């Protein structure tokens, strides 16, 4: 655990609040976000995350800075699966493109809150019961098995628990009303489908946390490091979605790359737990090595995807190319 000064927590909180406020003001009017605008925002979020990492490096030292960068990059890579689910949810509810940013904005706020709760609980459990790391490793290995087997669970947005609970609490009309979440009909407040979309986004993120949280806890058991890295990865998720929404199907080797990363992190967890519980002689994988592995695997996955398009990759399998071009339901974590 690092000795994090209180002012650094304040700087982080202020950065997040100001960033969200600027983002909301910049997108207060509904409009379709094009590639250039999304790329500019994505660059801004990445720059902000790396700048905060530099502050962590200078204030808390090289180890903390490396752990932050590794955790941020790991969460960033795992979040790619979120993008496929976002596309699925938007297609299911037929959300107009001009309204999608507003949905993701409130989805990010919910994710920041829930991830904070899960990560704080995870750190507390790991610090008290180190053996739980073996269970976390098992979760990651099971995710790897599902990815490599191609037995990934589908996600039905309309049947998610959050959406069903919402429909029981408040009536949901069938048509949108601009960017509004509620409208008044016959003297009663009625939810629009946009609120149901936010509920579906939040439900998906909760499931994604099942292997996202164990993975980041393999990098660090410091609450500040794991939460700030997650927060900055989540903040940039919207811009990344709009930038890659038309290119997601091109990165067909990315799932295999993510499986390799999750498997590596699972091994890291086992070594970490064995080192603490069995014998100090058991080596642990240093954070710089983890960072290097993640960078190399992602680079190779993206390069192979671009050099060998999906149509060529399917080759002898004879699968329908159109099926590969459709945003299909991805693994729900």
Short mmCIF file of N, CA and C in Angstrom, two decimals, residues 94-226:
data_model
loop_
_atom_site.label_atom_id
_atom_site.label_comp_id
_atom_site.label_asym_id
_atom_site.label_seq_id
_atom_site.Cartn_x
_atom_site.Cartn_y
_atom_site.Cartn_z
N UNK A 94 -32.64 0.56 -30.73
CA UNK A 94 -32.71 1.49 -31.87
C UNK A 94 -32.50 2.93 -31.41
N UNK A 95 -31.43 3.15 -30.67
CA UNK A 95 -31.13 4.48 -30.14
C UNK A 95 -30.58 5.36 -31.26
N UNK A 96 -31.17 6.50 -31.52
CA UNK A 96 -30.63 7.41 -32.53
C UNK A 96 -29.19 7.78 -32.18
N UNK A 97 -28.32 7.87 -33.15
CA UNK A 97 -26.90 8.13 -32.89
C UNK A 97 -26.69 9.44 -32.15
N UNK A 98 -27.57 10.41 -32.38
CA UNK A 98 -27.41 11.70 -31.74
C UNK A 98 -27.62 11.63 -30.23
N UNK A 99 -28.31 10.60 -29.75
CA UNK A 99 -28.60 10.47 -28.31
C UNK A 99 -27.64 9.53 -27.58
N UNK A 100 -26.77 8.86 -28.32
CA UNK A 100 -25.94 7.82 -27.71
C UNK A 100 -24.93 8.38 -26.71
N UNK A 101 -24.39 9.56 -26.97
CA UNK A 101 -23.42 10.13 -26.05
C UNK A 101 -24.04 10.38 -24.68
N UNK A 102 -25.27 10.89 -24.67
CA UNK A 102 -25.94 11.18 -23.40
C UNK A 102 -26.11 9.90 -22.58
N UNK A 103 -26.46 8.82 -23.25
CA UNK A 103 -26.62 7.54 -22.56
C UNK A 103 -25.30 7.10 -21.94
N UNK A 104 -24.22 7.16 -22.73
CA UNK A 104 -22.92 6.72 -22.24
C UNK A 104 -22.39 7.64 -21.14
N UNK A 105 -22.76 8.93 -21.20
CA UNK A 105 -22.31 9.86 -20.16
C UNK A 105 -22.83 9.42 -18.79
N UNK A 106 -24.11 9.14 -18.72
CA UNK A 106 -24.69 8.70 -17.44
C UNK A 106 -24.26 7.28 -17.11
N UNK A 107 -23.98 6.49 -18.13
CA UNK A 107 -23.44 5.16 -17.88
C UNK A 107 -22.07 5.22 -17.23
N UNK A 108 -21.27 6.19 -17.65
CA UNK A 108 -19.94 6.38 -17.07
C UNK A 108 -20.03 6.78 -15.60
N UNK A 109 -20.96 7.68 -15.29
CA UNK A 109 -21.13 8.10 -13.89
C UNK A 109 -21.49 6.91 -13.01
N UNK A 110 -22.42 6.08 -13.48
CA UNK A 110 -22.79 4.90 -12.73
C UNK A 110 -21.63 3.93 -12.58
N UNK A 111 -20.85 3.77 -13.66
CA UNK A 111 -19.70 2.86 -13.63
C UNK A 111 -18.66 3.34 -12.62
N UNK A 112 -18.44 4.66 -12.55
CA UNK A 112 -17.48 5.20 -11.60
C UNK A 112 -17.89 4.88 -10.15
N UNK A 113 -19.18 4.95 -9.89
CA UNK A 113 -19.68 4.68 -8.54
C UNK A 113 -19.57 3.19 -8.22
N UNK A 114 -20.10 2.34 -9.10
CA UNK A 114 -20.13 0.91 -8.82
C UNK A 114 -18.74 0.29 -8.83
N UNK A 115 -17.88 0.72 -9.76
CA UNK A 115 -16.52 0.19 -9.77
C UNK A 115 -15.78 0.57 -8.49
N UNK A 116 -16.04 1.80 -8.00
CA UNK A 116 -15.42 2.22 -6.75
C UNK A 116 -15.79 1.30 -5.60
N UNK A 117 -17.08 0.94 -5.54
CA UNK A 117 -17.55 0.04 -4.48
C UNK A 117 -16.91 -1.34 -4.61
N UNK A 118 -16.92 -1.89 -5.84
CA UNK A 118 -16.38 -3.23 -6.06
C UNK A 118 -14.87 -3.28 -5.80
N UNK A 119 -14.15 -2.26 -6.26
CA UNK A 119 -12.71 -2.26 -6.09
C UNK A 119 -12.31 -2.09 -4.63
N UNK A 120 -13.03 -1.22 -3.91
CA UNK A 120 -12.74 -1.04 -2.48
C UNK A 120 -12.98 -2.34 -1.73
N UNK A 121 -14.09 -3.02 -2.08
CA UNK A 121 -14.40 -4.30 -1.43
C UNK A 121 -13.35 -5.35 -1.81
N UNK A 122 -12.94 -5.35 -3.08
CA UNK A 122 -11.94 -6.31 -3.54
C UNK A 122 -10.60 -6.13 -2.84
N UNK A 123 -10.17 -4.89 -2.70
CA UNK A 123 -8.90 -4.60 -2.01
C UNK A 123 -8.97 -5.06 -0.56
N UNK A 124 -10.11 -4.77 0.10
CA UNK A 124 -10.27 -5.16 1.49
C UNK A 124 -10.22 -6.68 1.65
N UNK A 125 -10.88 -7.39 0.75
CA UNK A 125 -10.91 -8.86 0.83
C UNK A 125 -9.52 -9.43 0.57
N UNK A 126 -8.83 -8.92 -0.46
CA UNK A 126 -7.50 -9.43 -0.80
C UNK A 126 -6.52 -9.19 0.34
N UNK A 127 -6.58 -8.02 0.96
CA UNK A 127 -5.66 -7.71 2.05
C UNK A 127 -5.92 -8.57 3.28
N UNK A 128 -7.17 -9.03 3.45
CA UNK A 128 -7.50 -9.83 4.62
C UNK A 128 -7.44 -11.33 4.35
N UNK A 129 -7.85 -11.73 3.14
CA UNK A 129 -7.87 -13.15 2.78
C UNK A 129 -7.11 -13.33 1.46
N UNK A 130 -5.81 -13.49 1.56
CA UNK A 130 -4.98 -13.59 0.36
C UNK A 130 -5.37 -14.78 -0.51
N UNK A 131 -5.90 -15.83 0.10
CA UNK A 131 -6.27 -17.04 -0.65
C UNK A 131 -7.33 -16.77 -1.69
N UNK A 132 -8.06 -15.66 -1.56
CA UNK A 132 -9.11 -15.36 -2.54
C UNK A 132 -8.50 -15.11 -3.92
N UNK A 133 -7.20 -14.82 -3.97
CA UNK A 133 -6.55 -14.62 -5.26
C UNK A 133 -6.64 -15.87 -6.14
N UNK A 134 -6.63 -17.05 -5.50
CA UNK A 134 -6.79 -18.28 -6.28
C UNK A 134 -8.17 -18.33 -6.94
N UNK A 135 -9.19 -17.88 -6.20
CA UNK A 135 -10.55 -17.85 -6.76
C UNK A 135 -10.62 -16.84 -7.91
N UNK A 136 -9.97 -15.68 -7.74
CA UNK A 136 -9.94 -14.68 -8.79
C UNK A 136 -9.26 -15.25 -10.05
N UNK A 137 -8.17 -15.99 -9.84
CA UNK A 137 -7.47 -16.60 -10.97
C UNK A 137 -8.38 -17.59 -11.70
N UNK A 138 -9.17 -18.35 -10.93
CA UNK A 138 -10.09 -19.32 -11.53
C UNK A 138 -11.12 -18.61 -12.40
N UNK A 139 -11.61 -17.45 -11.95
CA UNK A 139 -12.57 -16.66 -12.72
C UNK A 139 -11.95 -16.25 -14.06
N UNK A 140 -10.71 -15.80 -14.01
CA UNK A 140 -10.04 -15.35 -15.23
C UNK A 140 -9.79 -16.52 -16.18
N UNK A 141 -9.38 -17.67 -15.64
CA UNK A 141 -9.14 -18.84 -16.49
C UNK A 141 -10.45 -19.32 -17.14
N UNK A 142 -11.55 -19.21 -16.42
CA UNK A 142 -12.84 -19.60 -16.99
C UNK A 142 -13.21 -18.65 -18.14
N UNK A 143 -12.91 -17.38 -17.97
CA UNK A 143 -13.17 -16.41 -19.05
C UNK A 143 -12.32 -16.74 -20.27
N UNK A 144 -11.06 -17.12 -20.03
CA UNK A 144 -10.18 -17.51 -21.14
C UNK A 144 -10.75 -18.73 -21.86
N UNK A 145 -11.22 -19.70 -21.10
CA UNK A 145 -11.81 -20.91 -21.68
C UNK A 145 -13.00 -20.56 -22.59
N UNK A 146 -13.87 -19.68 -22.11
CA UNK A 146 -15.04 -19.31 -22.90
C UNK A 146 -14.66 -18.58 -24.18
N UNK A 147 -13.65 -17.72 -24.08
CA UNK A 147 -13.24 -16.97 -25.27
C UNK A 147 -12.65 -17.90 -26.32
N UNK A 148 -11.70 -18.74 -25.89
CA UNK A 148 -11.01 -19.62 -26.84
C UNK A 148 -11.94 -20.68 -27.42
N UNK A 149 -12.91 -21.12 -26.62
CA UNK A 149 -13.86 -22.12 -27.10
C UNK A 149 -14.91 -21.49 -28.01
N UNK A 150 -15.02 -20.18 -27.95
CA UNK A 150 -16.06 -19.52 -28.74
C UNK A 150 -17.41 -19.67 -28.11
N UNK A 151 -17.43 -19.99 -26.82
CA UNK A 151 -18.69 -20.22 -26.10
C UNK A 151 -19.02 -19.01 -25.25
N UNK A 152 -18.99 -17.83 -25.87
CA UNK A 152 -19.21 -16.60 -25.13
C UNK A 152 -20.70 -16.35 -24.94
N UNK A 153 -21.03 -15.91 -23.75
CA UNK A 153 -22.44 -15.69 -23.41
C UNK A 153 -23.01 -14.51 -24.19
N UNK A 154 -24.23 -14.66 -24.66
CA UNK A 154 -24.90 -13.55 -25.32
C UNK A 154 -25.60 -12.70 -24.28
N UNK A 155 -25.82 -11.46 -24.65
CA UNK A 155 -26.43 -10.52 -23.72
C UNK A 155 -27.71 -9.99 -24.34
N UNK A 156 -28.84 -10.24 -23.70
CA UNK A 156 -30.12 -9.76 -24.18
C UNK A 156 -30.49 -8.52 -23.39
N UNK A 157 -30.31 -7.32 -23.98
CA UNK A 157 -30.55 -6.08 -23.25
C UNK A 157 -31.97 -5.98 -22.69
N UNK A 158 -32.94 -6.43 -23.46
CA UNK A 158 -34.32 -6.29 -23.02
C UNK A 158 -34.69 -7.16 -21.84
N UNK A 159 -33.92 -8.24 -21.59
CA UNK A 159 -34.22 -9.16 -20.51
C UNK A 159 -33.28 -9.00 -19.32
N UNK A 160 -32.40 -7.98 -19.36
CA UNK A 160 -31.49 -7.77 -18.24
C UNK A 160 -32.29 -7.40 -16.99
N UNK A 161 -31.77 -7.78 -15.83
CA UNK A 161 -32.47 -7.57 -14.57
C UNK A 161 -32.76 -6.09 -14.34
N UNK A 162 -31.80 -5.23 -14.68
CA UNK A 162 -31.97 -3.79 -14.45
C UNK A 162 -33.15 -3.24 -15.25
N UNK A 163 -33.25 -3.67 -16.51
CA UNK A 163 -34.35 -3.18 -17.36
C UNK A 163 -35.69 -3.70 -16.86
N UNK A 164 -35.73 -4.97 -16.43
CA UNK A 164 -36.99 -5.54 -15.93
C UNK A 164 -37.42 -4.86 -14.64
N UNK A 165 -36.45 -4.54 -13.77
CA UNK A 165 -36.79 -3.84 -12.52
C UNK A 165 -37.29 -2.43 -12.82
N UNK A 166 -36.66 -1.78 -13.79
CA UNK A 166 -37.08 -0.43 -14.16
C UNK A 166 -38.53 -0.44 -14.63
N UNK A 167 -38.88 -1.41 -15.46
CA UNK A 167 -40.25 -1.48 -15.99
C UNK A 167 -41.27 -1.75 -14.88
N UNK A 168 -40.85 -2.39 -13.80
CA UNK A 168 -41.76 -2.63 -12.68
C UNK A 168 -41.95 -1.38 -11.83
N UNK A 169 -40.89 -0.56 -11.75
CA UNK A 169 -40.95 0.64 -10.91
C UNK A 169 -41.67 1.78 -11.59
N UNK A 170 -41.41 1.96 -12.90
CA UNK A 170 -41.98 3.10 -13.60
C UNK A 170 -42.40 2.66 -15.01
N UNK A 171 -43.53 3.15 -15.51
CA UNK A 171 -43.93 2.82 -16.88
C UNK A 171 -42.92 3.36 -17.89
N UNK A 172 -42.67 2.61 -18.93
CA UNK A 172 -41.72 3.03 -19.96
C UNK A 172 -42.47 3.11 -21.29
N UNK A 173 -42.48 4.30 -21.88
CA UNK A 173 -43.16 4.47 -23.16
C UNK A 173 -42.36 3.84 -24.29
N UNK A 174 -42.96 3.73 -25.46
CA UNK A 174 -42.33 3.03 -26.59
C UNK A 174 -41.50 3.94 -27.48
N UNK A 175 -41.70 5.25 -27.37
CA UNK A 175 -41.01 6.17 -28.27
C UNK A 175 -40.10 7.12 -27.50
N UNK A 176 -39.07 7.59 -28.18
CA UNK A 176 -38.13 8.54 -27.57
C UNK A 176 -38.73 9.94 -27.56
N UNK A 177 -38.21 10.76 -26.65
CA UNK A 177 -38.63 12.16 -26.57
C UNK A 177 -37.38 13.02 -26.50
N UNK A 178 -36.62 13.03 -27.60
CA UNK A 178 -35.35 13.73 -27.61
C UNK A 178 -34.38 13.06 -26.64
N UNK A 179 -33.66 13.86 -25.86
CA UNK A 179 -32.71 13.33 -24.89
C UNK A 179 -33.31 13.20 -23.49
N UNK A 180 -34.62 13.34 -23.41
CA UNK A 180 -35.26 13.29 -22.09
C UNK A 180 -35.36 11.85 -21.59
N UNK A 181 -35.21 11.71 -20.26
CA UNK A 181 -35.38 10.41 -19.62
C UNK A 181 -36.81 10.22 -19.11
N UNK A 182 -37.49 11.33 -18.84
CA UNK A 182 -38.87 11.28 -18.37
C UNK A 182 -39.71 12.31 -19.12
N UNK A 183 -40.97 11.97 -19.33
CA UNK A 183 -41.94 12.91 -19.88
C UNK A 183 -43.23 12.78 -19.08
N UNK A 184 -44.09 13.76 -19.19
CA UNK A 184 -45.36 13.72 -18.47
C UNK A 184 -46.49 13.37 -19.43
N UNK A 185 -47.20 12.31 -19.11
CA UNK A 185 -48.32 11.88 -19.93
C UNK A 185 -49.52 11.62 -19.02
N UNK A 186 -50.63 12.28 -19.36
CA UNK A 186 -51.86 12.13 -18.57
C UNK A 186 -51.61 12.44 -17.09
N UNK A 187 -50.77 13.45 -16.86
CA UNK A 187 -50.51 13.88 -15.48
C UNK A 187 -49.53 13.00 -14.72
N UNK A 188 -48.96 11.99 -15.37
CA UNK A 188 -48.01 11.09 -14.70
C UNK A 188 -46.66 11.11 -15.41
N UNK A 189 -45.60 10.96 -14.61
CA UNK A 189 -44.28 10.88 -15.20
C UNK A 189 -44.02 9.48 -15.74
N UNK A 190 -43.60 9.43 -16.98
CA UNK A 190 -43.33 8.16 -17.66
C UNK A 190 -41.90 8.19 -18.19
N UNK A 191 -41.19 7.08 -18.04
CA UNK A 191 -39.82 6.99 -18.53
C UNK A 191 -39.81 6.79 -20.03
N UNK A 192 -38.79 7.31 -20.67
CA UNK A 192 -38.60 7.06 -22.10
C UNK A 192 -37.65 5.86 -22.27
N UNK A 193 -37.58 5.29 -23.46
CA UNK A 193 -36.67 4.16 -23.68
C UNK A 193 -35.21 4.51 -23.38
N UNK A 194 -34.88 5.81 -23.40
CA UNK A 194 -33.50 6.22 -23.14
C UNK A 194 -33.06 5.82 -21.72
N UNK A 195 -34.00 5.89 -20.77
CA UNK A 195 -33.68 5.49 -19.41
C UNK A 195 -33.45 3.98 -19.33
N UNK A 196 -34.23 3.22 -20.10
CA UNK A 196 -34.03 1.77 -20.15
C UNK A 196 -32.66 1.43 -20.74
N UNK A 197 -32.21 2.22 -21.70
CA UNK A 197 -30.90 1.99 -22.31
C UNK A 197 -29.79 2.21 -21.27
N UNK A 198 -29.93 3.27 -20.48
CA UNK A 198 -28.95 3.53 -19.41
C UNK A 198 -28.93 2.36 -18.43
N UNK A 199 -30.11 1.85 -18.07
CA UNK A 199 -30.19 0.71 -17.16
C UNK A 199 -29.49 -0.51 -17.74
N UNK A 200 -29.66 -0.74 -19.04
CA UNK A 200 -29.01 -1.87 -19.70
C UNK A 200 -27.49 -1.71 -19.73
N UNK A 201 -27.04 -0.47 -19.96
CA UNK A 201 -25.60 -0.19 -19.96
C UNK A 201 -25.00 -0.47 -18.59
N UNK A 202 -25.70 -0.01 -17.53
CA UNK A 202 -25.22 -0.22 -16.17
C UNK A 202 -25.20 -1.71 -15.83
N UNK A 203 -26.22 -2.43 -16.25
CA UNK A 203 -26.29 -3.87 -15.97
C UNK A 203 -25.12 -4.59 -16.64
N UNK A 204 -24.81 -4.20 -17.87
CA UNK A 204 -23.69 -4.83 -18.58
C UNK A 204 -22.38 -4.55 -17.87
N UNK A 205 -22.19 -3.31 -17.39
CA UNK A 205 -20.94 -2.96 -16.72
C UNK A 205 -20.76 -3.74 -15.43
N UNK A 206 -21.86 -3.99 -14.72
CA UNK A 206 -21.76 -4.76 -13.48
C UNK A 206 -21.26 -6.18 -13.77
N UNK A 207 -21.72 -6.74 -14.89
CA UNK A 207 -21.29 -8.09 -15.24
C UNK A 207 -19.84 -8.08 -15.74
N UNK A 208 -19.46 -7.01 -16.44
CA UNK A 208 -18.08 -6.89 -16.91
C UNK A 208 -17.10 -6.85 -15.74
N UNK A 209 -17.56 -6.31 -14.61
CA UNK A 209 -16.68 -6.16 -13.45
C UNK A 209 -16.25 -7.50 -12.86
N UNK A 210 -16.95 -8.58 -13.22
CA UNK A 210 -16.67 -9.90 -12.64
C UNK A 210 -15.23 -10.33 -12.90
N UNK A 211 -14.70 -10.11 -14.12
CA UNK A 211 -13.29 -10.44 -14.32
C UNK A 211 -12.40 -9.21 -14.49
N UNK A 212 -13.01 -8.04 -14.66
CA UNK A 212 -12.22 -6.81 -14.74
C UNK A 212 -11.60 -6.47 -13.39
N UNK A 213 -12.39 -6.60 -12.32
CA UNK A 213 -11.89 -6.28 -10.98
C UNK A 213 -10.79 -7.25 -10.54
N UNK A 214 -10.98 -8.58 -10.65
CA UNK A 214 -9.88 -9.49 -10.30
C UNK A 214 -8.61 -9.22 -11.10
N UNK A 215 -8.77 -8.88 -12.39
CA UNK A 215 -7.60 -8.64 -13.23
C UNK A 215 -6.79 -7.45 -12.74
N UNK A 216 -7.46 -6.35 -12.41
CA UNK A 216 -6.72 -5.17 -11.98
C UNK A 216 -6.13 -5.36 -10.59
N UNK A 217 -6.78 -6.19 -9.76
CA UNK A 217 -6.23 -6.46 -8.43
C UNK A 217 -4.97 -7.31 -8.50
N UNK A 218 -4.74 -7.94 -9.64
CA UNK A 218 -3.49 -8.68 -9.83
C UNK A 218 -2.32 -7.73 -10.05
N UNK A 219 -2.63 -6.53 -10.50
CA UNK A 219 -1.60 -5.53 -10.77
C UNK A 219 -1.23 -4.77 -9.51
N UNK A 220 -2.23 -4.44 -8.70
CA UNK A 220 -1.98 -3.67 -7.48
C UNK A 220 -3.08 -3.94 -6.46
N UNK A 221 -2.72 -3.88 -5.19
CA UNK A 221 -3.72 -4.00 -4.13
C UNK A 221 -3.90 -2.68 -3.39
N UNK A 222 -3.48 -1.60 -4.05
CA UNK A 222 -3.64 -0.27 -3.48
C UNK A 222 -4.92 0.37 -4.03
N UNK A 223 -5.79 0.80 -3.14
CA UNK A 223 -7.09 1.36 -3.54
C UNK A 223 -6.94 2.54 -4.49
N UNK A 224 -6.00 3.42 -4.20
CA UNK A 224 -5.80 4.62 -5.02
C UNK A 224 -5.40 4.23 -6.45
N UNK A 225 -4.45 3.31 -6.56
CA UNK A 225 -3.95 2.92 -7.88
C UNK A 225 -5.05 2.24 -8.70
N UNK A 226 -5.73 1.26 -8.11
CA UNK A 226 -6.72 0.50 -8.88
C UNK A 226 -7.92 1.35 -9.25
#
